[in-house]
Structure formats: C-alpha cells, structure tokens
Short mmCIF file of C-alpha atoms and ligand atoms in Angstrom, two decimals:
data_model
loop_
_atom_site.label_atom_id
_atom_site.label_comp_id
_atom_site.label_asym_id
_atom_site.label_seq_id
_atom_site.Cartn_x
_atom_site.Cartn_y
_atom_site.Cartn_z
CA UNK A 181 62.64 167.13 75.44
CA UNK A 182 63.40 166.01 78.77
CA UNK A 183 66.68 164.62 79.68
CA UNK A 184 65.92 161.57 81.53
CA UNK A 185 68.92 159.51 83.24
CA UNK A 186 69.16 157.53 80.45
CA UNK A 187 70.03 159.97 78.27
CA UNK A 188 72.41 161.45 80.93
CA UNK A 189 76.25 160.74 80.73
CA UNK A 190 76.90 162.44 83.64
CA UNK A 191 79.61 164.82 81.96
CA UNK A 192 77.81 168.15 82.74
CA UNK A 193 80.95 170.44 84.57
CA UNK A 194 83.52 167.86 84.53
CA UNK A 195 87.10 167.28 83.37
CA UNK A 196 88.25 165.08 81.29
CA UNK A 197 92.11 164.04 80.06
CA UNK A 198 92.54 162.55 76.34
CA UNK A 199 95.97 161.49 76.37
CA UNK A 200 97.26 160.61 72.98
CA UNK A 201 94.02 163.22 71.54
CA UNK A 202 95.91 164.86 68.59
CA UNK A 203 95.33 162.77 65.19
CA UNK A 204 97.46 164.59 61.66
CA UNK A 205 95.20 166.71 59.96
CA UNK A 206 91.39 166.78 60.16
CA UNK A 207 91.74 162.78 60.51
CA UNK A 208 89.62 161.12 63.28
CA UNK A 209 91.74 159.02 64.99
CA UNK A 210 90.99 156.95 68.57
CA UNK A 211 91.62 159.56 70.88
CA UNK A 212 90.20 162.68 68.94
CA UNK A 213 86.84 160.80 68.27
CA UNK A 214 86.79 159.94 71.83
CA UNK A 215 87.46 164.02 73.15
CA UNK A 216 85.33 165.43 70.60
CA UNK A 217 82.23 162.68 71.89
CA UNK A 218 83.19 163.63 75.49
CA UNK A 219 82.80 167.22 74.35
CA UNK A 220 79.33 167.10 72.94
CA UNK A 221 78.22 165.29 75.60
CA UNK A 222 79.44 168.19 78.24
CA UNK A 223 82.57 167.22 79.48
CA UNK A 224 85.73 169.75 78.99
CA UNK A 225 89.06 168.38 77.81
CA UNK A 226 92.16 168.66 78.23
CA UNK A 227 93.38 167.00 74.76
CA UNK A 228 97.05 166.00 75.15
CA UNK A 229 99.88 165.15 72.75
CA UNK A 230 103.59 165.16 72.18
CA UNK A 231 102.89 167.10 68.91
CA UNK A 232 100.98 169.90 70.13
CA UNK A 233 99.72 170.84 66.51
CA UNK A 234 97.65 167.72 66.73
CA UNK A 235 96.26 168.48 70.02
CA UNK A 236 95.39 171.79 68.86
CA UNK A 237 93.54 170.79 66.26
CA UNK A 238 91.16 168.54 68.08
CA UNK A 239 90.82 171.30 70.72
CA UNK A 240 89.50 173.53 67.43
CA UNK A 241 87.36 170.78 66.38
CA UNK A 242 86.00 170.79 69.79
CA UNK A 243 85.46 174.34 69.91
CA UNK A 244 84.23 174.95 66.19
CA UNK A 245 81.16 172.52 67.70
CA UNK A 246 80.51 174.81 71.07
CA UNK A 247 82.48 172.28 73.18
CA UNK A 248 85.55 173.04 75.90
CA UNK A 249 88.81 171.82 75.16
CA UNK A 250 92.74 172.83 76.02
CA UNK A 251 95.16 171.54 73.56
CA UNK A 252 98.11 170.88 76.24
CA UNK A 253 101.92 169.23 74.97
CA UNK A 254 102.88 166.11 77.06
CA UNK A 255 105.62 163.36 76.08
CA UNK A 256 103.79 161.04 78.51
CA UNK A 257 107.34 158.68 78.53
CA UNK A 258 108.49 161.79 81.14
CA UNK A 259 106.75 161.61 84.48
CA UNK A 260 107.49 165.38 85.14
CA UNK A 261 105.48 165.82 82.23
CA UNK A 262 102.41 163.39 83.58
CA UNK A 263 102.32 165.66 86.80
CA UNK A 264 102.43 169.01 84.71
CA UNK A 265 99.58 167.54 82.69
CA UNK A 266 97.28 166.58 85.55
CA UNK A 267 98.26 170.31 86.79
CA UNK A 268 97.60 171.89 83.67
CA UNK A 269 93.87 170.14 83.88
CA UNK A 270 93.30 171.32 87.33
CA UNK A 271 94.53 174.49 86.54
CA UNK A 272 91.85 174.69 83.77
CA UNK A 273 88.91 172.98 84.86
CA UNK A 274 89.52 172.59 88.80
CA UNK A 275 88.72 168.99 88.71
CA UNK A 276 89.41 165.97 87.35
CA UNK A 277 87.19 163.14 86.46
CA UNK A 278 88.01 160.85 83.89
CA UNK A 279 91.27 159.73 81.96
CA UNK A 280 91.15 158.45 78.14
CA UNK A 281 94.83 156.64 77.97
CA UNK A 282 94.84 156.22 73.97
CA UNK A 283 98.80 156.57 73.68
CA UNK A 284 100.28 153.72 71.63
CA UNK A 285 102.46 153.09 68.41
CA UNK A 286 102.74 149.94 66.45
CA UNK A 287 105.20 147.28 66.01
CA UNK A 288 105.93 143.89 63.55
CA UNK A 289 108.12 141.12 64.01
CA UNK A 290 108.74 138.19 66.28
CA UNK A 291 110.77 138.04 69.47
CA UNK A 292 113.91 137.15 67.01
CA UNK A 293 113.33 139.84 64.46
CA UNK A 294 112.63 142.80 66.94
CA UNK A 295 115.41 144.58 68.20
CA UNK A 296 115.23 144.95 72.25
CA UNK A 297 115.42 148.98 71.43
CA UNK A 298 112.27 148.73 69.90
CA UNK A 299 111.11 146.16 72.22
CA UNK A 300 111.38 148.89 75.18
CA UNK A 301 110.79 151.27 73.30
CA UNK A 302 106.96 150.32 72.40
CA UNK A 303 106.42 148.84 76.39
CA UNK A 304 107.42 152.41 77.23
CA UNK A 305 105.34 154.32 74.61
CA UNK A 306 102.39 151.82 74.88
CA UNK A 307 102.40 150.64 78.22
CA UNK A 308 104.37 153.07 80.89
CA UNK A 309 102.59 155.69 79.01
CA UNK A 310 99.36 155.10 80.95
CA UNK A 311 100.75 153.77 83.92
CA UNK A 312 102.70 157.48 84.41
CA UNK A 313 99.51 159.44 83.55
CA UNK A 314 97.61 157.20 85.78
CA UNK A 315 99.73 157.55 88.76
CA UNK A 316 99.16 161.26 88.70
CA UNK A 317 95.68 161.58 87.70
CA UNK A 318 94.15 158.86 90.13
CA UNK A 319 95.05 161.66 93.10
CA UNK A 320 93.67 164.24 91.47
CA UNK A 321 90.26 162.16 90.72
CA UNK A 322 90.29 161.37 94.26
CA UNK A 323 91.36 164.74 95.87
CA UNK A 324 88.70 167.20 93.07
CA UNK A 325 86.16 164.52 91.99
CA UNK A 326 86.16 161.60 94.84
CA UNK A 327 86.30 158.96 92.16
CA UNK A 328 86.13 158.49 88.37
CA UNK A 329 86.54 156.39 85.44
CA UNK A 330 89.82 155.37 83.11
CA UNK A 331 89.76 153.49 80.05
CA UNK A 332 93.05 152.47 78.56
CA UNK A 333 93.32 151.54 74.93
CA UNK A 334 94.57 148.00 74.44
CA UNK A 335 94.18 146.37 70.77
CA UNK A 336 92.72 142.70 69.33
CA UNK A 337 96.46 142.02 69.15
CA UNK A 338 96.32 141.27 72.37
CA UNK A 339 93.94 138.37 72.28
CA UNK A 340 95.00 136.93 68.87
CA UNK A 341 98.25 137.29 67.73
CA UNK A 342 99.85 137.70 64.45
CA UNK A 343 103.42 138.35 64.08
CA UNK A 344 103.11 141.61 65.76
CA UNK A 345 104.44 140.40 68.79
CA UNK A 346 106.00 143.25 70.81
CA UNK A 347 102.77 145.25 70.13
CA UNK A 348 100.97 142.43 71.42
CA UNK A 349 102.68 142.12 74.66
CA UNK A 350 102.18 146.02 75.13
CA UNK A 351 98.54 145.31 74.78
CA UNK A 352 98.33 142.55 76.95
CA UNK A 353 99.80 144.51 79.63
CA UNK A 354 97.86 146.89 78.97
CA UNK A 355 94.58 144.67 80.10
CA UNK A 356 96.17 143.31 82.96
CA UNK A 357 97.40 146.87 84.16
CA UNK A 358 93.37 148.04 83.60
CA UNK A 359 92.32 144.82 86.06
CA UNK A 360 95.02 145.48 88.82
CA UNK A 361 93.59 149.59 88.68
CA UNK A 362 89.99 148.29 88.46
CA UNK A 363 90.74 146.25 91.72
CA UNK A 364 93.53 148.94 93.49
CA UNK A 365 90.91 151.55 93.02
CA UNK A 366 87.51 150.57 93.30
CA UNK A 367 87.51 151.50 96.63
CA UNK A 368 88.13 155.16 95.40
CA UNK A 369 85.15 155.21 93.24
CA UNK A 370 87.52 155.17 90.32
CA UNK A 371 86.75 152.60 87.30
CA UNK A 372 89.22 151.00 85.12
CA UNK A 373 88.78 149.52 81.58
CA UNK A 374 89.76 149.29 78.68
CA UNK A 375 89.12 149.05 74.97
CA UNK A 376 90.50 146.70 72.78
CA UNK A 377 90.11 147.79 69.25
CA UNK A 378 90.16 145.89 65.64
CA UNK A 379 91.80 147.29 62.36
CA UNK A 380 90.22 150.70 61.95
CA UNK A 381 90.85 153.89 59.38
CA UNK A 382 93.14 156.00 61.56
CA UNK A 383 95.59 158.23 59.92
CA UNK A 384 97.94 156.24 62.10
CA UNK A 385 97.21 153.32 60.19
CA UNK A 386 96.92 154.95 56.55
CA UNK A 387 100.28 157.43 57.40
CA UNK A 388 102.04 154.78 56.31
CA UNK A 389 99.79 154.47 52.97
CA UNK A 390 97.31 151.88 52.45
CA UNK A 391 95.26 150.17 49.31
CA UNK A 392 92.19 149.93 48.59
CA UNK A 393 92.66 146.43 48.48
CA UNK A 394 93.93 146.31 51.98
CA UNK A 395 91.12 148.31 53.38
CA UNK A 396 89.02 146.05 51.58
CA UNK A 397 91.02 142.86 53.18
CA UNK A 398 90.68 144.44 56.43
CA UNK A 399 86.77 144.62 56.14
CA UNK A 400 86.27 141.32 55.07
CA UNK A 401 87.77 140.20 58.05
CA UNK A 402 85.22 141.25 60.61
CA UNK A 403 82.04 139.34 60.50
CA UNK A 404 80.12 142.37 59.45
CA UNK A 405 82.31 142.88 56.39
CA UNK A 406 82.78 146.43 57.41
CA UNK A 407 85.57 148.75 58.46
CA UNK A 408 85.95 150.31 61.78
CA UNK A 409 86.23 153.98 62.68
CA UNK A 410 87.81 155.60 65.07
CA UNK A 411 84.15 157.13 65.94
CA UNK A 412 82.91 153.20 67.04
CA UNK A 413 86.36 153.19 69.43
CA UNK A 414 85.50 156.94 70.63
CA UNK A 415 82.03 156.00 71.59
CA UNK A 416 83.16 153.04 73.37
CA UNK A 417 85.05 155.15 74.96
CA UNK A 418 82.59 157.41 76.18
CA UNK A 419 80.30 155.02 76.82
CA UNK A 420 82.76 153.28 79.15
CA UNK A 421 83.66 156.94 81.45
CA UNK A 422 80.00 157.32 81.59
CA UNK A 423 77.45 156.92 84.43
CA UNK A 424 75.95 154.56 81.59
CA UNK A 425 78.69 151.94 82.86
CA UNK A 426 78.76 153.00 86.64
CA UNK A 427 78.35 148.74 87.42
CA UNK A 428 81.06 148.39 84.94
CA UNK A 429 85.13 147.55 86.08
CA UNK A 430 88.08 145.83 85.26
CA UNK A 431 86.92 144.55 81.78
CA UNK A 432 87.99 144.76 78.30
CA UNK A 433 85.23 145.85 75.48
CA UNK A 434 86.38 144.42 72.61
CA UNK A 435 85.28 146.73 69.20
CA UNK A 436 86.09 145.03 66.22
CA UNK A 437 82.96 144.04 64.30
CA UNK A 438 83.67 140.99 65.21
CA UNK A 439 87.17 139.85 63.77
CA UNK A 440 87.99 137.96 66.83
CA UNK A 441 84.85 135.84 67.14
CA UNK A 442 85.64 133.78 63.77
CA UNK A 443 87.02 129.97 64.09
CA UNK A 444 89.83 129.61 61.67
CA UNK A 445 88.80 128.51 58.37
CA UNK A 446 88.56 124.52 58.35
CA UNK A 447 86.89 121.72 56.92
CA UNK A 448 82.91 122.04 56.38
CA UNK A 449 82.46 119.05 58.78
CA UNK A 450 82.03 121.50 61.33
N1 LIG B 765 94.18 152.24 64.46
C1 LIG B 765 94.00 150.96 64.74
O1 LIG B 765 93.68 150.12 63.87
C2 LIG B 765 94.16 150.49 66.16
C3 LIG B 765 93.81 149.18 66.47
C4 LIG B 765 93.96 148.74 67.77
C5 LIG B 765 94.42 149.61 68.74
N2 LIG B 765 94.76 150.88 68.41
C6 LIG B 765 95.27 151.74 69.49
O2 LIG B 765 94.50 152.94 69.56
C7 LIG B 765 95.32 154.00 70.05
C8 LIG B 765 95.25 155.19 69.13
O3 LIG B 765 95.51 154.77 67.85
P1 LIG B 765 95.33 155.73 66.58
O4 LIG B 765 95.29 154.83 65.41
O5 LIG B 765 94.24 156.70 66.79
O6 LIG B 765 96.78 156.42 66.61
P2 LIG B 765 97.33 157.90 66.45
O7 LIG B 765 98.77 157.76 66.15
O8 LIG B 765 96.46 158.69 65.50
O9 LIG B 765 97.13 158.51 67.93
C9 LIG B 765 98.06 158.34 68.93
C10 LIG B 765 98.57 159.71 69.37
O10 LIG B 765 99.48 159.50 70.45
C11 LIG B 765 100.49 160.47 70.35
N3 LIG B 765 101.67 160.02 71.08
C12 LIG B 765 102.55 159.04 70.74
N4 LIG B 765 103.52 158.96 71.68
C13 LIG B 765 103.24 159.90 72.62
C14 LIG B 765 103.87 160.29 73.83
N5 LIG B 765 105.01 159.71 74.25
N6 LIG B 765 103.31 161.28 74.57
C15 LIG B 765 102.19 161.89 74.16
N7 LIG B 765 101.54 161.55 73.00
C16 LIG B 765 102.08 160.57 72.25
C17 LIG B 765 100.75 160.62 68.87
O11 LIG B 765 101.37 161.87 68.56
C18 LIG B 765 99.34 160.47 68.28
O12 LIG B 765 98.74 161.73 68.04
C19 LIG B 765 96.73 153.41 70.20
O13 LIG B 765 96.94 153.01 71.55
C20 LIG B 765 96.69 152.20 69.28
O14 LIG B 765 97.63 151.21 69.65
C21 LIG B 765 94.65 151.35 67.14
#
C-alpha cells in the first residue's frame, strides 16, 4: 500500500516527550495511550514520570510492539529536573519535536472546604507542571526541529463545574496557558493545544476503587451512553501533534462523548 499524505503523521525520525507517560500496572492511562500511539505511528519517546517504574513500563509496552521509547524519572514540580528531561531527550534522539503535557492529579471540594496546601499544591502539580516542561522544551523544538506541536491535558472540569473546584481552576489555566503558547509561539512554528477530557477508565480514576454502578453512572452521562478510554484521549492526542492538524492552534478538543453538550434536565416544554 502506498502511504499517501493522508495517511502520514509526519512522526517518521522524530522525538517526542510524554510527560506524565507512566500509568500503574499494564493500565492504559492518558499519557501511556498517547506514547504508545505516537510510537506506532514512528515517533520515539521519551516517556517521563516521577515513578520511574511506570515510565518503564510504557517504554516496554512500546518496545514489546517494535516502537522507540526511553523511560526517563522527572518530578516536573523541579525545573532542574524539566531541563535534565529536555537533555535527556536530546541526548537520545537529537531532536525534539513535540511535547504531550498529561501531568495532573485530582481534587474535591469548594474554595471553603479545600485547604490552600492543597490548593497550591494541585496549581503546581497540574498547572506549573507544563508551564516548567514547556519553558525548556520550546528551545529545544526551536534550536533541533525549527518548530513543533504541544498539547496540554486540561479536563471537562474546566468548562462545567462540579464541586471540584481547585481541579477546575488548574484546568482552566491550563486552556488559557495553551492560547497564550499558541499565540507566543506561532511564530516559531510551534502549536499549542490542548485536550480536555470527560470521565474515562484510568487506573488513576479506579486506584481509588470504583463500582460498577459508578462506571455505569459515568456512561450514562455522555450522550453516547458509553465510557471513555484513555485510547480516545491518546488519539486525540496524536491526532493533535500531527501534520493532520498543521492549520490547527490555540484550541481546546473537547473528548467526552459528549457529556458537556447536554442542557440540564428541565421541563418537556422545551
Ligand atoms: N482520567 C480521567 O477521567 C481524566 C479526566 C479529565 C482529565 N484527566 C487528565 O488527564 C491526565 C492524565 O490522567 P490519568 O487519569 O491518565 O492519570 P494518571 O495518574 O494515570 O497519569 C498521570 C501520571 O503523572 C505522573 N505524575 C504526577 N505528578 C508528577 C510530577 N510532579 N512529575 C512527573 N510525573 C508526575 C503520575 O505518576 C502518573 O503516572 C491528567 O492531567 C488528568 O487531570 C483525566
């Protein structure tokens, strides 16, 4: 078969950073779906977490399927440790192309029930997270690659809220931090976006256990009546670094099956 442009993501020999890539056990969470897609479609990753177990294992995923990957240990709250990452990438693969910032943690509560420790803590884990391994990988797009693509990984919280309000102002930032880099950098040939999932089956989200019942709940709630993967936020994901989405900036692709689209429940008068 012949590999026309369409079918081209424009990965072939270049370098790609999964920030937040590790996921406990064999689980597919955001960021491992999204290396392991960037891997079969011929980009080699450097797959990044605190924990480098988890990193590891997606790089063996990777590798058990013919891809390149580097498992490589960042706490991405450090900036010497953002700088020794975009290093460690360079140092690997020579070049750097594209960023996947997938680093985030959740919160509940309202601004009276959350303590301002965890308040800072979460805007530091969720949102100067990608602005540190931004600052150093932009250069290093620019200087190996002359341009490139981000996508950082906001949520639906941001959009509709619901008692999860710390997480939700992470995740708005985190949209209007991809807008100001979509508009900083454009002139470097370097596109910003991001990716705003729904409720989907990560082991982040079933660490913590979760029903059947609540899966169930979850599902019914997108207008599909189905439950999201981290697979349907990984190809987003790819799609959006791709040459696929080279007329693409500054936006926010929401994946949710449709959860936010839904007027409230109301009267049948319409
Ligand atoms: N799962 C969902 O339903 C959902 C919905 C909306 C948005 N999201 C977002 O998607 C992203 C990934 O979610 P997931 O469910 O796959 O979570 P996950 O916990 O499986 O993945 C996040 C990874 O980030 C790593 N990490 C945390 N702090 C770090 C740090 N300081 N430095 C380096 N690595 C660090 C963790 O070790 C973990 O492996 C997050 O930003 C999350 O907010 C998830």
């Amino acid at each position: 078969m012949t590999v026309g442009p369409e079918n081209d993501y424009g990965f072939e020999g270049k370098a790609a950073i999964v920030a937040g890539g590790g996921a406990a056990g064999d689980g597919i969470g955001n960021g491992r779906a999204a290396a392991m897609l960037l891997a079969r479609a011929g980009a080699r990753v450097l797959v990044v977490d605190r924990e480098l177990k988890l990193a590891e294992r997606t790089a063996e995923m990777i590798k058990a399927e013919g891809g390149t990957a580097i498992a490589h240990a960042t706490d991405a709250t450090v900036p010497k440790q953002c700088e020794q990452m975009v290093q460690a990438a360079l140092d690997h693969f020579s070049r750097l192309d594209f960023l996947d910032n997938n680093i985030g943690i959740g919160s509940r509560g309202s601004v009276v029930d959350e303590p301002l420790e965890t308040y800072r803590r979460v805007m530091q884990i969720n949102v100067e997270t990608m602005f540190l391994c931004s600052k150093y990988a932009i250069p290093a797009m620019i200087k190996t690659a002359k341009g490139g693509a981000i996508v950082n990984v906001s949520s639906i919280s941001a959009l509709r809220p619901r008692n999860l309000t710390t997480y939700t102002t992470s995740k708005g930032a985190v949209i209007a931090l991809s807008r100001a880099m979509a508009v900083d950098h454009g002139k470097d040939g370097i596109r910003v976006n991001c990716v705003a999932p729904g409720p989907v089956y990560t082991p982040m989200v079933y660490a913590g256990g979760m029903s059947e019942n609540a899966r169930s709940q979850r599902a019914k709630a997108s207008v599909l009546g189905i439950e999201g993967t981290g697979w349907d936020v990984g190809h987003a994901v790819r799609f959006l670094l791709s040459n696929h989405a080279r007329y693409i900036t500054g936006q926010t692709l929401v994946v949710d099956g449709g959860v936010t689209i839904q007027a409230p429940a109301r009267d049948s008068a319409g």
